[in-house]
Amino acid sequence: MRHQNQPYGVSLKTQELYALVFATRYLDIFTDYISLYNIVMKLIYLGSSFSIVWYMRRHKLVRRSYDKEQDTFRHLFLIVPCLFLALVLNERFTFMEVMWTFSLYLEAVAILPQLVLLQRTRNIDNLTGQYVLLLGAYRAFYILNWIYRYLTEVHYVHWITWMSGLIQTLLYADFFYYYFHSWKNNEKLQLPA
Amino acid sequence: SSADNIKDEL
């Protein structure tokens, strides 16, 4: 974006949801210290997600070419149900725990505005296609980790993390399918409307 | 819960 001064079909809605995901998940940087790595990575996640949102909102060139009439997914349709579910389905009814659970549920669906935008914009830019592919792959690798830990560690069970991570990965499934086919047939990636 | 999970999963 910085280099070409254009948003490449990246959905601002999704970027804002990700910023909210990390803001609600990493509240513990104020309460307890786990390790230097832990706090540094959290600050990187927060810094990068908020700077993308800031850049897309503030930078005059990016903002002008960002197609806001296409990226119209209403956040609240995702935020409200996730908040409600986090209030009902959590492991401990404390503020931190509910916020953390909310961030997991929200992360599972945060990609939806981006996928909708990709369906609407006919020609998907390579950069954006790769970006979404890697976001999905990151999640898929977590599932491999969970399987390994379930098999090797006694009582390693995290239903909330597993279910939201699984749903998140499933949302990418059709994108992976079309991405693979466009790569195999060496065609431009297009998602059916 | 977030306590035991946050240690190994960002």
PDB file of C-alpha atoms in Angstrom:
ATOM      1  CA  MET A   1       0.000   0.000   0.000  1.00  0.00           C
ATOM      2  CA  ARG A   2       2.755   2.374   1.003  1.00  0.00           C
ATOM      3  CA  HIS A   3       4.757   1.703  -2.096  1.00  0.00           C
ATOM      4  CA  GLN A   4       1.958   1.814  -4.654  1.00  0.00           C
ATOM      5  CA  ASN A   5      -0.403   4.122  -2.740  1.00  0.00           C
ATOM      6  CA  GLN A   6      -3.332   1.826  -3.392  1.00  0.00           C
ATOM      7  CA  PRO A   7      -5.287  -0.588  -1.189  1.00  0.00           C
ATOM      8  CA  TYR A   8      -5.032  -3.659  -3.511  1.00  0.00           C
ATOM      9  CA  GLY A   9      -8.562  -4.728  -2.714  1.00  0.00           C
ATOM     10  CA  VAL A  10      -7.747  -5.227   0.951  1.00  0.00           C
ATOM     11  CA  SER A  11     -10.892  -4.896   3.038  1.00  0.00           C
ATOM     12  CA  LEU A  12     -10.671  -2.119   5.635  1.00  0.00           C
ATOM     13  CA  LYS A  13     -13.547  -3.799   7.482  1.00  0.00           C
ATOM     14  CA  THR A  14     -11.527  -6.965   7.975  1.00  0.00           C
ATOM     15  CA  GLN A  15      -8.471  -5.000   9.044  1.00  0.00           C
ATOM     16  CA  GLU A  16     -10.533  -3.164  11.640  1.00  0.00           C
ATOM     17  CA  LEU A  17     -11.963  -6.432  12.932  1.00  0.00           C
ATOM     18  CA  TYR A  18      -8.444  -7.834  13.270  1.00  0.00           C
ATOM     19  CA  ALA A  19      -7.360  -4.757  15.221  1.00  0.00           C
ATOM     20  CA  LEU A  20     -10.316  -5.339  17.561  1.00  0.00           C
ATOM     21  CA  VAL A  21      -9.412  -9.038  17.839  1.00  0.00           C
ATOM     22  CA  PHE A  22      -5.879  -8.254  18.999  1.00  0.00           C
ATOM     23  CA  ALA A  23      -6.971  -5.368  21.217  1.00  0.00           C
ATOM     24  CA  THR A  24      -9.383  -7.640  23.117  1.00  0.00           C
ATOM     25  CA  ARG A  25      -7.051 -10.619  23.183  1.00  0.00           C
ATOM     26  CA  TYR A  26      -3.890  -8.925  24.399  1.00  0.00           C
ATOM     27  CA  LEU A  27      -5.335  -7.022  27.360  1.00  0.00           C
ATOM     28  CA  ASP A  28      -3.113  -9.207  29.531  1.00  0.00           C
ATOM     29  CA  ILE A  29      -0.023  -7.241  28.518  1.00  0.00           C
ATOM     30  CA  PHE A  30      -1.180  -4.797  31.190  1.00  0.00           C
ATOM     31  CA  THR A  31      -1.765  -7.410  33.873  1.00  0.00           C
ATOM     32  CA  ASP A  32       0.865 -10.147  33.768  1.00  0.00           C
ATOM     33  CA  TYR A  33       4.250 -10.720  32.226  1.00  0.00           C
ATOM     34  CA  ILE A  34       4.799 -14.114  30.553  1.00  0.00           C
ATOM     35  CA  SER A  35       7.988 -13.647  28.521  1.00  0.00           C
ATOM     36  CA  LEU A  36       9.796 -11.085  26.422  1.00  0.00           C
ATOM     37  CA  TYR A  37       8.884 -12.978  23.263  1.00  0.00           C
ATOM     38  CA  ASN A  38       5.246 -13.001  24.294  1.00  0.00           C
ATOM     39  CA  ILE A  39       4.993  -9.284  24.927  1.00  0.00           C
ATOM     40  CA  VAL A  40       7.075  -8.318  21.883  1.00  0.00           C
ATOM     41  CA  MET A  41       4.943 -10.401  19.508  1.00  0.00           C
ATOM     42  CA  LYS A  42       1.736  -8.981  20.979  1.00  0.00           C
ATOM     43  CA  LEU A  43       2.994  -5.458  20.462  1.00  0.00           C
ATOM     44  CA  ILE A  44       3.931  -6.350  16.878  1.00  0.00           C
ATOM     45  CA  TYR A  45       0.450  -7.759  16.236  1.00  0.00           C
ATOM     46  CA  LEU A  46      -1.200  -4.680  17.759  1.00  0.00           C
ATOM     47  CA  GLY A  47       1.140  -2.263  16.036  1.00  0.00           C
ATOM     48  CA  SER A  48       0.811  -3.798  12.577  1.00  0.00           C
ATOM     49  CA  SER A  49      -2.971  -4.239  12.643  1.00  0.00           C
ATOM     50  CA  PHE A  50      -3.645  -0.723  13.942  1.00  0.00           C
ATOM     51  CA  SER A  51      -1.131   0.844  11.562  1.00  0.00           C
ATOM     52  CA  ILE A  52      -2.838  -0.827   8.568  1.00  0.00           C
ATOM     53  CA  VAL A  53      -6.201   0.550   9.713  1.00  0.00           C
ATOM     54  CA  TRP A  54      -4.714   3.978  10.352  1.00  0.00           C
ATOM     55  CA  TYR A  55      -2.997   3.940   6.972  1.00  0.00           C
ATOM     56  CA  MET A  56      -6.125   2.938   5.052  1.00  0.00           C
ATOM     57  CA  ARG A  57      -8.189   5.574   6.857  1.00  0.00           C
ATOM     58  CA  ARG A  58      -5.802   8.469   6.906  1.00  0.00           C
ATOM     59  CA  HIS A  59      -3.540   8.209   3.893  1.00  0.00           C
ATOM     60  CA  LYS A  60      -5.157  10.423   1.245  1.00  0.00           C
ATOM     61  CA  LEU A  61      -4.072   8.391  -1.797  1.00  0.00           C
ATOM     62  CA  VAL A  62      -4.926   4.985  -0.364  1.00  0.00           C
ATOM     63  CA  ARG A  63      -8.215   6.263   1.047  1.00  0.00           C
ATOM     64  CA  ARG A  64      -9.291   7.790  -2.262  1.00  0.00           C
ATOM     65  CA  SER A  65      -8.683   4.603  -4.268  1.00  0.00           C
ATOM     66  CA  TYR A  66     -10.064   2.324  -1.566  1.00  0.00           C
ATOM     67  CA  ASP A  67     -13.476   1.255  -2.833  1.00  0.00           C
ATOM     68  CA  LYS A  68     -15.670   1.920   0.184  1.00  0.00           C
ATOM     69  CA  GLU A  69     -18.896   1.334  -1.751  1.00  0.00           C
ATOM     70  CA  GLN A  70     -17.770  -2.259  -2.311  1.00  0.00           C
ATOM     71  CA  ASP A  71     -16.430  -2.918   1.182  1.00  0.00           C
ATOM     72  CA  THR A  72     -19.785  -2.501   2.885  1.00  0.00           C
ATOM     73  CA  PHE A  73     -19.914  -5.480   5.271  1.00  0.00           C
ATOM     74  CA  ARG A  74     -21.402  -4.218   8.533  1.00  0.00           C
ATOM     75  CA  HIS A  75     -19.055  -4.982  11.446  1.00  0.00           C
ATOM     76  CA  LEU A  76     -21.865  -5.158  13.961  1.00  0.00           C
ATOM     77  CA  PHE A  77     -23.337  -8.231  12.249  1.00  0.00           C
ATOM     78  CA  LEU A  78     -20.202 -10.027  13.399  1.00  0.00           C
ATOM     79  CA  ILE A  79     -19.290  -8.199  16.597  1.00  0.00           C
ATOM     80  CA  VAL A  80     -22.646  -8.419  18.378  1.00  0.00           C
ATOM     81  CA  PRO A  81     -23.193 -12.193  17.936  1.00  0.00           C
ATOM     82  CA  CYS A  82     -19.568 -12.906  18.924  1.00  0.00           C
ATOM     83  CA  LEU A  83     -19.913 -10.767  22.048  1.00  0.00           C
ATOM     84  CA  PHE A  84     -23.181 -12.438  22.961  1.00  0.00           C
ATOM     85  CA  LEU A  85     -21.684 -15.905  22.402  1.00  0.00           C
ATOM     86  CA  ALA A  86     -18.632 -14.985  24.500  1.00  0.00           C
ATOM     87  CA  LEU A  87     -20.908 -13.904  27.339  1.00  0.00           C
ATOM     88  CA  VAL A  88     -22.769 -17.199  27.193  1.00  0.00           C
ATOM     89  CA  LEU A  89     -20.120 -19.702  26.105  1.00  0.00           C
ATOM     90  CA  ASN A  90     -16.891 -19.177  28.024  1.00  0.00           C
ATOM     91  CA  GLU A  91     -14.705 -20.965  30.545  1.00  0.00           C
ATOM     92  CA  ARG A  92     -14.874 -18.358  33.300  1.00  0.00           C
ATOM     93  CA  PHE A  93     -17.192 -15.410  33.579  1.00  0.00           C
ATOM     94  CA  THR A  94     -14.557 -12.727  34.188  1.00  0.00           C
ATOM     95  CA  PHE A  95     -13.948  -9.613  32.126  1.00  0.00           C
ATOM     96  CA  MET A  96     -10.555 -10.821  30.823  1.00  0.00           C
ATOM     97  CA  GLU A  97     -11.849 -14.293  30.022  1.00  0.00           C
ATOM     98  CA  VAL A  98     -14.931 -13.004  28.190  1.00  0.00           C
ATOM     99  CA  MET A  99     -12.822 -10.510  26.238  1.00  0.00           C
ATOM    100  CA  TRP A 100     -10.358 -13.250  25.291  1.00  0.00           C
ATOM    101  CA  THR A 101     -13.206 -15.591  24.246  1.00  0.00           C
ATOM    102  CA  PHE A 102     -14.845 -12.783  22.254  1.00  0.00           C
ATOM    103  CA  SER A 103     -11.562 -12.205  20.415  1.00  0.00           C
ATOM    104  CA  LEU A 104     -11.366 -15.900  19.474  1.00  0.00           C
ATOM    105  CA  TYR A 105     -14.914 -15.951  18.089  1.00  0.00           C
ATOM    106  CA  LEU A 106     -14.389 -12.671  16.264  1.00  0.00           C
ATOM    107  CA  GLU A 107     -11.126 -13.850  14.718  1.00  0.00           C
ATOM    108  CA  ALA A 108     -12.960 -16.870  13.339  1.00  0.00           C
ATOM    109  CA  VAL A 109     -15.280 -14.658  11.252  1.00  0.00           C
ATOM    110  CA  ALA A 110     -13.135 -11.555  10.740  1.00  0.00           C
ATOM    111  CA  ILE A 111     -12.103 -12.672   7.240  1.00  0.00           C
ATOM    112  CA  LEU A 112     -15.697 -12.600   5.937  1.00  0.00           C
ATOM    113  CA  PRO A 113     -15.710  -8.957   4.766  1.00  0.00           C
ATOM    114  CA  GLN A 114     -12.475  -9.651   2.912  1.00  0.00           C
ATOM    115  CA  LEU A 115     -13.867 -12.761   1.202  1.00  0.00           C
ATOM    116  CA  VAL A 116     -17.036 -10.874   0.244  1.00  0.00           C
ATOM    117  CA  LEU A 117     -14.935  -8.044  -1.182  1.00  0.00           C
ATOM    118  CA  LEU A 118     -12.842 -10.532  -3.171  1.00  0.00           C
ATOM    119  CA  GLN A 119     -16.029 -11.981  -4.668  1.00  0.00           C
ATOM    120  CA  ARG A 120     -17.137  -8.503  -5.680  1.00  0.00           C
ATOM    121  CA  THR A 121     -13.875  -7.326  -7.147  1.00  0.00           C
ATOM    122  CA  ARG A 122     -13.524  -9.392 -10.283  1.00  0.00           C
ATOM    123  CA  ASN A 123      -9.764  -9.357 -10.726  1.00  0.00           C
ATOM    124  CA  ILE A 124      -8.072 -10.319  -7.476  1.00  0.00           C
ATOM    125  CA  ASP A 125      -4.636  -8.808  -7.110  1.00  0.00           C
ATOM    126  CA  ASN A 126      -1.911 -11.441  -6.618  1.00  0.00           C
ATOM    127  CA  LEU A 127      -0.703  -9.746  -3.464  1.00  0.00           C
ATOM    128  CA  THR A 128      -4.144  -9.866  -1.863  1.00  0.00           C
ATOM    129  CA  GLY A 129      -4.724 -13.452  -2.958  1.00  0.00           C
ATOM    130  CA  GLN A 130      -1.431 -14.478  -1.365  1.00  0.00           C
ATOM    131  CA  TYR A 131      -2.243 -12.454   1.730  1.00  0.00           C
ATOM    132  CA  VAL A 132      -5.549 -14.295   2.259  1.00  0.00           C
ATOM    133  CA  LEU A 133      -3.933 -17.640   1.432  1.00  0.00           C
ATOM    134  CA  LEU A 134      -1.263 -17.121   4.112  1.00  0.00           C
ATOM    135  CA  LEU A 135      -3.832 -15.985   6.677  1.00  0.00           C
ATOM    136  CA  GLY A 136      -5.674 -19.252   6.148  1.00  0.00           C
ATOM    137  CA  ALA A 137      -2.506 -21.354   6.115  1.00  0.00           C
ATOM    138  CA  TYR A 138      -1.442 -19.800   9.445  1.00  0.00           C
ATOM    139  CA  ARG A 139      -4.676 -21.073  10.981  1.00  0.00           C
ATOM    140  CA  ALA A 140      -4.362 -24.476   9.365  1.00  0.00           C
ATOM    141  CA  PHE A 141      -0.911 -24.929  10.921  1.00  0.00           C
ATOM    142  CA  TYR A 142      -2.433 -24.255  14.343  1.00  0.00           C
ATOM    143  CA  ILE A 143      -4.754 -27.219  13.822  1.00  0.00           C
ATOM    144  CA  LEU A 144      -1.748 -29.464  13.184  1.00  0.00           C
ATOM    145  CA  ASN A 145      -0.227 -28.163  16.421  1.00  0.00           C
ATOM    146  CA  TRP A 146      -3.412 -28.868  18.362  1.00  0.00           C
ATOM    147  CA  ILE A 147      -3.584 -32.433  17.044  1.00  0.00           C
ATOM    148  CA  TYR A 148       0.051 -33.009  18.000  1.00  0.00           C
ATOM    149  CA  ARG A 149      -0.441 -31.607  21.486  1.00  0.00           C
ATOM    150  CA  TYR A 150      -3.681 -33.521  21.997  1.00  0.00           C
ATOM    151  CA  LEU A 151      -1.843 -36.742  21.146  1.00  0.00           C
ATOM    152  CA  THR A 152       1.279 -36.019  23.160  1.00  0.00           C
ATOM    153  CA  GLU A 153       0.045 -34.125  26.219  1.00  0.00           C
ATOM    154  CA  VAL A 154      -2.357 -35.554  28.727  1.00  0.00           C
ATOM    155  CA  HIS A 155      -5.580 -33.522  29.185  1.00  0.00           C
ATOM    156  CA  TYR A 156      -4.609 -31.013  26.492  1.00  0.00           C
ATOM    157  CA  VAL A 157      -8.154 -29.999  25.538  1.00  0.00           C
ATOM    158  CA  HIS A 158      -9.213 -26.484  24.478  1.00  0.00           C
ATOM    159  CA  TRP A 159     -12.660 -26.716  22.953  1.00  0.00           C
ATOM    160  CA  ILE A 160     -13.214 -22.990  22.531  1.00  0.00           C
ATOM    161  CA  THR A 161      -9.867 -22.483  20.824  1.00  0.00           C
ATOM    162  CA  TRP A 162     -10.277 -25.579  18.690  1.00  0.00           C
ATOM    163  CA  MET A 163     -13.832 -24.922  17.543  1.00  0.00           C
ATOM    164  CA  SER A 164     -13.285 -21.264  16.640  1.00  0.00           C
ATOM    165  CA  GLY A 165      -9.999 -22.123  14.908  1.00  0.00           C
ATOM    166  CA  LEU A 166     -11.702 -24.911  12.969  1.00  0.00           C
ATOM    167  CA  ILE A 167     -14.565 -22.674  11.832  1.00  0.00           C
ATOM    168  CA  GLN A 168     -12.062 -20.018  10.829  1.00  0.00           C
ATOM    169  CA  THR A 169     -10.138 -22.491   8.694  1.00  0.00           C
ATOM    170  CA  LEU A 170     -13.319 -23.867   7.124  1.00  0.00           C
ATOM    171  CA  LEU A 171     -14.283 -20.366   6.016  1.00  0.00           C
ATOM    172  CA  TYR A 172     -11.086 -20.363   3.963  1.00  0.00           C
ATOM    173  CA  ALA A 173     -11.777 -23.788   2.470  1.00  0.00           C
ATOM    174  CA  ASP A 174     -13.528 -22.576  -0.676  1.00  0.00           C
ATOM    175  CA  PHE A 175     -10.966 -19.827  -1.116  1.00  0.00           C
ATOM    176  CA  PHE A 176      -8.193 -22.433  -0.937  1.00  0.00           C
ATOM    177  CA  TYR A 177     -10.101 -24.520  -3.508  1.00  0.00           C
ATOM    178  CA  TYR A 178     -10.375 -21.680  -6.043  1.00  0.00           C
ATOM    179  CA  TYR A 179      -6.823 -20.488  -5.313  1.00  0.00           C
ATOM    180  CA  PHE A 180      -5.430 -23.953  -5.942  1.00  0.00           C
ATOM    181  CA  HIS A 181      -7.388 -24.306  -9.189  1.00  0.00           C
ATOM    182  CA  SER A 182      -6.318 -20.903 -10.489  1.00  0.00           C
ATOM    183  CA  TRP A 183      -2.730 -21.833  -9.647  1.00  0.00           C
ATOM    184  CA  LYS A 184      -3.036 -25.292 -11.287  1.00  0.00           C
ATOM    185  CA  ASN A 185      -4.683 -23.983 -14.470  1.00  0.00           C
ATOM    186  CA  ASN A 186      -2.428 -20.970 -14.366  1.00  0.00           C
ATOM    187  CA  GLU A 187      -5.439 -18.639 -14.532  1.00  0.00           C
ATOM    188  CA  LYS A 188      -6.274 -15.372 -12.846  1.00  0.00           C
ATOM    189  CA  LEU A 189      -7.899 -16.103  -9.457  1.00  0.00           C
ATOM    190  CA  GLN A 190     -11.642 -15.396  -9.508  1.00  0.00           C
ATOM    191  CA  LEU A 191     -14.202 -16.264  -6.832  1.00  0.00           C
ATOM    192  CA  PRO A 192     -17.753 -17.023  -7.959  1.00  0.00           C
ATOM    193  CA  ALA A 193     -20.112 -14.218  -6.966  1.00  0.00           C
TER     194      ALA A 193
ATOM    195  CA  SER B   1      -9.112 -20.679  29.441  1.00  0.00           C
ATOM    196  CA  SER B   2      -7.139 -17.608  28.454  1.00  0.00           C
ATOM    197  CA  ALA B   3      -4.630 -18.038  31.295  1.00  0.00           C
ATOM    198  CA  ASP B   4      -3.250 -21.419  30.292  1.00  0.00           C
ATOM    199  CA  ASN B   5      -3.815 -20.897  26.584  1.00  0.00           C
ATOM    200  CA  ILE B   6      -2.265 -17.449  26.192  1.00  0.00           C
ATOM    201  CA  LYS B   7       1.161 -18.780  27.215  1.00  0.00           C
ATOM    202  CA  ASP B   8       1.675 -20.774  24.052  1.00  0.00           C
ATOM    203  CA  GLU B   9      -0.787 -19.281  21.605  1.00  0.00           C
ATOM    204  CA  LEU B  10      -0.801 -15.607  20.684  1.00  0.00           C
TER     205      LEU B  10
END
